[in-house]
Short mmCIF file of C-alpha atoms and ligand atoms in Angstrom, two decimals:
data_model
loop_
_atom_site.label_atom_id
_atom_site.label_comp_id
_atom_site.label_asym_id
_atom_site.label_seq_id
_atom_site.Cartn_x
_atom_site.Cartn_y
_atom_site.Cartn_z
CA MET A 7 7.28 3.62 -37.26
CA ASP A 8 6.15 6.86 -35.67
CA THR A 9 5.71 9.66 -38.12
CA THR A 10 3.73 11.71 -35.64
CA LYS A 11 6.74 12.56 -33.49
CA THR A 12 7.72 16.23 -33.76
CA ILE A 13 10.49 18.40 -32.39
CA TRP A 14 8.13 19.55 -29.59
CA LEU A 15 6.21 16.41 -28.78
CA PRO A 16 6.55 12.62 -28.67
CA SER A 17 4.54 10.41 -31.02
CA GLN A 18 0.74 10.53 -30.93
CA SER A 19 -0.04 7.03 -29.70
CA SER A 20 -3.54 7.45 -28.30
CA THR A 21 -6.83 8.53 -29.82
CA ILE A 22 -6.83 11.70 -27.77
CA ALA A 23 -3.27 12.81 -28.57
CA PRO A 24 -3.97 14.58 -31.91
CA GLN A 25 -6.76 16.67 -30.32
CA ILE A 26 -4.53 17.69 -27.42
CA ASP A 27 -1.75 18.62 -29.82
CA VAL A 28 -3.96 20.91 -31.93
CA LEU A 29 -4.72 22.93 -28.79
CA PHE A 30 -1.05 22.85 -27.80
CA ASP A 31 -0.05 24.12 -31.26
CA PHE A 32 -2.70 26.85 -31.16
CA ILE A 33 -1.46 28.15 -27.80
CA LEU A 34 2.17 27.82 -28.87
CA TRP A 35 1.76 29.73 -32.13
CA ALA A 36 -0.63 32.32 -30.73
CA SER A 37 1.95 33.01 -28.01
CA ALA A 38 4.74 33.18 -30.60
CA VAL A 39 2.83 35.69 -32.76
CA LEU A 40 1.95 37.84 -29.73
CA PHE A 41 5.54 37.67 -28.53
CA VAL A 42 6.85 38.95 -31.87
CA ILE A 43 4.24 41.76 -32.04
CA VAL A 44 4.90 42.93 -28.46
CA THR A 45 8.69 42.75 -28.87
CA CYS A 46 8.67 44.62 -32.19
CA ALA A 47 6.33 47.30 -30.81
CA THR A 48 8.52 47.75 -27.72
CA ILE A 49 11.67 48.18 -29.84
CA TYR A 50 9.88 50.53 -32.26
CA PHE A 51 8.50 52.76 -29.49
CA ALA A 52 11.82 52.80 -27.66
CA ILE A 53 13.53 54.17 -30.79
CA ARG A 54 10.72 56.38 -32.06
CA TYR A 55 10.09 58.12 -28.73
CA ARG A 56 13.60 58.10 -27.33
CA ARG A 57 14.89 61.22 -25.60
CA HIS A 58 16.62 63.77 -27.90
CA GLY A 59 19.43 65.68 -26.22
CA ASP A 60 18.25 67.41 -23.05
CA ILE A 61 14.72 68.00 -24.13
CA ALA A 62 12.29 65.27 -23.29
CA ARG A 63 9.75 65.07 -26.05
CA THR A 64 6.37 65.37 -24.47
CA THR A 65 3.44 64.07 -26.38
CA PRO A 66 0.11 65.13 -24.96
CA TYR A 67 -2.01 62.19 -23.79
CA VAL A 68 -4.89 61.54 -26.12
CA GLU A 69 -7.69 59.23 -25.23
CA ASN A 70 -8.48 56.62 -27.85
CA LEU A 71 -11.52 54.58 -26.90
CA GLY A 72 -11.37 52.47 -30.06
CA LEU A 73 -7.81 51.39 -29.27
CA GLU A 74 -8.64 50.58 -25.66
CA ILE A 75 -11.60 48.46 -26.65
CA THR A 76 -9.47 46.64 -29.22
CA TRP A 77 -6.72 45.64 -26.80
CA THR A 78 -9.27 44.50 -24.26
CA VAL A 79 -11.57 42.58 -26.56
CA ILE A 80 -8.94 40.72 -28.61
CA PRO A 81 -7.18 39.14 -25.60
CA PHE A 82 -10.58 38.38 -24.05
CA ILE A 83 -11.70 36.52 -27.16
CA LEU A 84 -8.36 34.65 -27.33
CA LEU A 85 -8.60 33.61 -23.67
CA MET A 86 -12.19 32.47 -24.04
CA ILE A 87 -11.24 30.36 -27.06
CA ILE A 88 -8.44 28.72 -25.04
CA PHE A 89 -10.71 28.26 -22.01
CA VAL A 90 -13.62 26.65 -23.84
CA TRP A 91 -11.32 24.53 -26.00
CA GLY A 92 -9.19 23.47 -23.00
CA PHE A 93 -12.22 22.68 -20.91
CA LYS A 94 -13.64 20.48 -23.65
CA ASP A 95 -10.37 18.55 -23.84
CA PHE A 96 -10.25 18.34 -20.05
CA LEU A 97 -13.71 16.76 -20.04
CA ARG A 98 -12.59 14.24 -22.65
CA PHE A 99 -10.24 12.75 -20.04
CA HIS A 100 -13.05 12.46 -17.52
CA ILE A 101 -15.83 11.06 -19.68
CA ILE A 102 -14.90 7.43 -19.91
CA PRO A 103 -16.33 5.37 -22.76
CA ALA A 104 -18.96 2.98 -21.38
CA HIS A 105 -17.29 -0.15 -22.76
CA ALA A 106 -13.83 0.67 -21.41
CA THR A 107 -11.77 -2.07 -19.75
CA GLU A 108 -10.94 -1.12 -16.19
CA VAL A 109 -7.49 -1.45 -14.68
CA LYS A 110 -6.88 -0.56 -11.04
CA VAL A 111 -3.65 1.41 -10.72
CA THR A 112 -1.90 1.82 -7.40
CA GLY A 113 0.97 4.19 -6.84
CA GLN A 114 3.25 3.77 -3.87
CA ARG A 115 6.79 4.74 -3.06
CA TRP A 116 8.28 4.00 -5.56
CA PHE A 117 6.52 1.80 -8.02
CA TRP A 118 3.27 1.31 -9.87
CA SER A 119 1.11 -1.76 -9.67
CA PHE A 120 -1.80 -2.71 -11.89
CA SER A 121 -4.60 -5.16 -11.31
CA TYR A 122 -7.16 -6.44 -13.75
CA ALA A 123 -10.72 -7.30 -12.81
CA ASP A 124 -10.51 -11.01 -13.62
CA GLY A 125 -6.85 -11.26 -14.32
CA PRO A 126 -3.44 -10.93 -12.86
CA SER A 127 -1.75 -8.13 -10.98
CA THR A 128 1.48 -6.72 -12.24
CA VAL A 129 4.16 -4.45 -10.90
CA GLY A 130 5.73 -1.79 -13.10
CA GLU A 131 4.09 -3.01 -16.28
CA LEU A 132 0.67 -2.07 -17.62
CA VAL A 133 -0.27 -4.47 -20.39
CA VAL A 134 -3.18 -3.37 -22.60
CA PRO A 135 -4.72 -4.33 -25.92
CA VAL A 136 -4.51 -1.93 -28.84
CA HIS A 137 -7.67 -0.13 -30.05
CA ARG A 138 -9.58 -0.65 -26.81
CA PRO A 139 -10.42 2.11 -24.34
CA ILE A 140 -8.75 1.49 -20.99
CA LYS A 141 -10.11 3.10 -17.86
CA LEU A 142 -7.52 3.72 -15.17
CA LEU A 143 -8.88 3.76 -11.63
CA LEU A 144 -6.10 5.39 -9.65
CA SER A 145 -5.21 5.57 -5.98
CA SER A 146 -2.13 5.80 -3.81
CA GLN A 147 -0.98 3.80 -0.79
CA ASP A 148 0.99 6.66 0.70
CA VAL A 149 1.65 10.16 -0.72
CA ILE A 150 0.47 11.98 -3.84
CA HIS A 151 1.88 10.62 -7.09
CA SER A 152 0.94 11.47 -10.66
CA ILE A 153 0.88 9.10 -13.59
CA PHE A 154 2.10 10.38 -16.94
CA VAL A 155 2.45 8.67 -20.31
CA PRO A 156 3.73 11.34 -22.73
CA GLU A 157 2.87 9.43 -25.94
CA PHE A 158 -0.75 9.12 -24.79
CA ARG A 159 -0.91 12.73 -23.49
CA VAL A 160 -2.39 11.23 -20.32
CA LYS A 161 -1.52 12.64 -16.93
CA MET A 162 -3.50 12.36 -13.72
CA ASP A 163 -2.85 12.87 -10.03
CA VAL A 164 -2.84 9.72 -7.90
CA LEU A 165 -4.06 10.44 -4.37
CA PRO A 166 -4.23 8.54 -1.10
CA ASN A 167 -7.72 7.87 0.32
CA ARG A 168 -9.64 8.67 -2.83
CA TYR A 169 -9.93 7.55 -6.41
CA THR A 170 -9.19 9.50 -9.54
CA VAL A 171 -9.91 8.27 -13.04
CA THR A 172 -8.64 8.79 -16.54
CA TRP A 173 -8.59 6.74 -19.72
CA PHE A 174 -6.82 6.23 -23.02
CA GLU A 175 -7.05 4.16 -26.15
CA ALA A 176 -3.75 3.17 -27.74
CA VAL A 177 -3.69 3.43 -31.52
CA HIS A 178 -0.70 1.20 -32.16
CA THR A 179 1.32 -1.49 -30.41
CA GLY A 180 4.60 -0.79 -28.68
CA GLU A 181 6.14 0.09 -25.32
CA PHE A 182 5.71 3.42 -23.63
CA GLN A 183 7.33 4.86 -20.54
CA ILE A 184 5.26 5.74 -17.48
CA TYR A 185 6.58 8.56 -15.33
CA CYS A 186 5.64 9.87 -11.90
CA THR A 187 5.26 13.63 -12.16
CA GLU A 188 4.59 14.51 -8.54
CA PHE A 189 7.64 14.72 -6.28
CA CYS A 190 7.13 11.84 -3.85
CA GLY A 191 10.45 11.30 -2.11
CA LYS A 192 13.93 10.09 -2.88
CA GLY A 193 12.88 7.41 -5.35
CA HIS A 194 10.60 9.76 -7.32
CA SER A 195 12.86 10.05 -10.36
CA GLU A 196 12.97 6.27 -10.64
CA MET A 197 9.28 5.66 -10.19
CA TRP A 198 9.00 4.33 -13.71
CA GLY A 199 6.73 1.89 -15.35
CA LYS A 200 5.95 0.68 -18.79
CA VAL A 201 2.81 0.45 -20.88
CA LYS A 202 2.96 -2.54 -23.17
CA VAL A 203 0.39 -2.32 -25.96
CA LEU A 204 -0.31 -5.72 -27.50
CA PRO A 205 -2.53 -6.91 -30.33
CA GLU A 206 -5.90 -8.12 -29.04
CA ASP A 207 -5.16 -11.88 -29.36
CA GLU A 208 -1.75 -11.60 -27.69
CA PHE A 209 -3.30 -9.61 -24.86
CA ASN A 210 -5.92 -12.30 -24.27
CA LYS A 211 -3.20 -14.95 -24.16
CA TRP A 212 -1.28 -12.82 -21.68
CA LEU A 213 -4.38 -12.40 -19.49
CA GLU A 214 -4.88 -16.16 -19.32
CA ALA A 215 -1.24 -16.95 -18.65
CA GLY A 216 -0.90 -14.21 -16.08
CA SER A 217 -3.21 -15.54 -13.41
CA GLY A 218 -1.84 -18.44 -11.42
CA PRO A 219 0.83 -20.94 -12.42
CA GLN A 220 0.91 -22.07 -16.01
CA GLU A 221 0.16 -25.61 -17.04
CA GLY A 222 2.88 -27.96 -15.83
CA GLU A 223 4.55 -25.22 -13.77
CA THR A 224 5.33 -26.09 -10.14
CA MET A 225 4.28 -23.68 -7.38
CA ALA A 226 7.95 -23.05 -6.59
CA ALA A 227 8.74 -22.20 -10.22
CA TYR A 228 5.70 -19.93 -10.30
CA GLY A 229 6.92 -18.26 -7.10
CA ALA A 230 10.37 -17.79 -8.61
CA ARG A 231 8.73 -16.00 -11.54
CA LEU A 232 6.74 -13.76 -9.18
CA PHE A 233 9.87 -13.04 -7.17
CA VAL A 234 11.31 -11.26 -10.21
CA LYS A 235 8.05 -9.94 -11.64
CA ASN A 236 6.90 -8.29 -8.44
CA ALA A 237 10.32 -6.78 -7.82
CA CYS A 238 10.98 -8.66 -4.54
CA VAL A 239 14.43 -9.16 -6.06
CA THR A 240 15.12 -5.42 -5.68
CA CYS A 241 15.41 -5.71 -1.88
CA HIS A 242 15.82 -9.43 -1.10
CA SER A 243 18.79 -11.48 -2.26
CA VAL A 244 18.73 -15.26 -2.68
CA ASP A 245 22.46 -15.78 -2.20
CA GLY A 246 22.75 -14.77 1.45
CA SER A 247 23.95 -11.21 0.86
CA LYS A 248 22.40 -8.47 2.94
CA ASN A 249 20.27 -5.99 1.01
CA VAL A 250 17.48 -3.55 1.97
CA GLY A 251 15.58 -6.54 3.32
CA PRO A 252 16.68 -9.92 4.74
CA THR A 253 17.99 -12.51 2.29
CA PHE A 254 15.64 -15.28 1.27
CA LEU A 255 18.44 -17.85 1.42
CA GLY A 256 17.70 -20.16 4.33
CA LEU A 257 14.88 -17.85 5.43
CA PHE A 258 12.25 -20.51 5.98
CA GLY A 259 12.58 -21.97 9.46
CA ARG A 260 15.17 -19.37 10.50
CA ARG A 261 14.98 -17.85 13.99
CA GLU A 262 14.73 -14.05 13.67
CA VAL A 263 14.89 -11.37 16.33
CA LEU A 264 12.22 -8.72 15.81
CA LYS A 265 12.47 -5.00 16.53
CA SER A 266 10.26 -5.65 19.57
CA GLY A 267 12.93 -7.97 20.97
CA GLN A 268 10.75 -11.01 20.46
CA THR A 269 12.18 -14.02 18.67
CA ILE A 270 10.12 -15.83 16.05
CA THR A 271 10.56 -18.71 13.67
CA VAL A 272 9.86 -17.90 10.04
CA ASP A 273 6.94 -20.06 8.95
CA GLU A 274 4.18 -19.83 6.35
CA ASN A 275 2.08 -17.45 8.41
CA TYR A 276 4.98 -15.13 9.13
CA LEU A 277 5.82 -14.96 5.41
CA ARG A 278 2.20 -14.29 4.49
CA GLU A 279 1.89 -11.56 7.09
CA SER A 280 5.14 -9.99 5.93
CA MET A 281 3.82 -9.67 2.39
CA LEU A 282 0.44 -8.25 3.37
CA THR A 283 1.23 -6.19 6.49
CA PRO A 284 5.00 -5.84 6.39
CA MET A 285 5.18 -3.37 9.29
CA ALA A 286 3.64 -5.79 11.78
CA GLN A 287 6.78 -7.76 12.60
CA VAL A 288 10.01 -6.18 11.32
CA VAL A 289 13.25 -8.06 11.81
CA THR A 290 15.79 -6.11 13.85
CA GLY A 291 18.56 -4.45 11.87
CA TYR A 292 16.29 -3.52 8.96
CA ASP A 293 14.34 -0.37 8.22
CA PRO A 294 10.55 -0.74 8.06
CA VAL A 295 10.39 0.19 4.36
CA MET A 296 8.73 -2.80 2.76
CA PRO A 297 5.58 -1.82 0.86
CA THR A 298 2.44 -3.85 1.34
CA PHE A 299 1.41 -6.24 -1.40
CA GLN A 300 -2.17 -6.31 -0.22
CA GLY A 301 -4.40 -6.30 -3.27
CA ILE A 302 -1.47 -7.12 -5.55
CA LEU A 303 -0.72 -10.70 -4.55
CA LYS A 304 -3.54 -13.17 -4.73
CA ASN A 305 -3.63 -16.22 -2.45
CA VAL A 306 -2.22 -18.40 -5.20
CA ASP A 307 0.66 -15.93 -5.61
CA ILE A 308 1.45 -15.99 -1.92
CA ASP A 309 1.41 -19.79 -1.97
CA GLY A 310 3.81 -19.71 -4.90
CA LEU A 311 6.22 -17.33 -3.21
CA ILE A 312 6.22 -19.36 0.00
CA ALA A 313 6.89 -22.52 -2.01
CA TYR A 314 9.78 -20.75 -3.71
CA ILE A 315 11.26 -19.44 -0.46
CA LYS A 316 11.13 -22.95 0.99
CA THR A 317 13.38 -24.18 -1.83
CA LEU A 318 16.10 -21.68 -0.91
CA GLU A 319 17.77 -23.77 1.75
CA GLN A 320 21.14 -22.91 3.19
CA LYS A 321 23.52 -25.56 1.87
CU1 LIG B 286 5.66 8.92 -7.20
CU2 LIG B 286 6.92 10.85 -7.73
#
C-alpha cells in the first residue's frame, strides 16, 4: 500500500511528511557530498605532501584571500539555506489550520490518553478521520514525555504544567505507532500508543458509539468494556489474583486496611475517589502507583465501572 517508504524513512502518511523529507534528503546528500570531498582532499594531501626521507618538505605559506573567502562563504550560504528552510518547516508544525479538530492528549507514566471535545476519552488509541487536520493539545500529568509518530513526521515535547501544540493531517487510513521519545522512567520503552486513521463516516460512527453505553448495553457491560479499554486490566485482576493493584473480585463491600491504618468499606464513593484521586486512600500492601483518571473518565464511565465491579462477587 505504501510506496513512499524508503530505506531511510517510514511511509509518508501525513500532508507534511513529503516537505520534511525533502529537507531531510537535502541535508543528507549535502553532508554526503561534503564528506566525500573532505575525505578525498585529506587523503590526497596526506600523500602529496608526505615526508620524503629525512627532509621535511617545507612549502612557504602563501596567503590566498580568494580561497579563504570561498571556504567561508560557501558553508555560510549552505547553513543559511538549511536554517531558513528548517525554520519554515518548524513553523508549519506550529501554525495550526483554523478548521482543525482538537484532541487533548495527556501523557503520564506510562500511557497516553486522548479526549475529544464532545466525544469519548480513550487510552492508548488516538482515533482520527483521514484528510482532516487534527490539532493535538498536549500536556503531561507528571514528567516530560514526547509524542512521536514517525509516519506523520510529528514529534513534540509533552510537558507538565503547560500546554504544547502540534498538528497533522493523515493522507490515508491505517494504524500507526505512537512512541514516547523522552526518557520518562522504567516504563518509557513501553509507552506506546496507536493512531487509528478511519474514513470520515466510520470515524463519525465511532465518535457516537464511544460516548456512554451503546443502545441496549447495560451499565455493567459498558463498565466491563471500559475496564479493558482504559487498561484497568493491566493492574487489577478479576479472578482474585494479586497484581500491581488489588483484585476487583469481591472488591465491592470488602473491608480494606489503608496505609494510614484506618479500615474502610469499599463503597461507591471509595471507588470513585480511587479513580479520580488514587493517592488519597491507598490500601496497605500496595504501592501508590495508580495514575489518576481525572479528565479521562466521565461520570457515566465511572458509573459503568462501579456497576461492573459490583457484579464481580466472590462466589
Ligand atoms: Cu513517556 Cu518516555
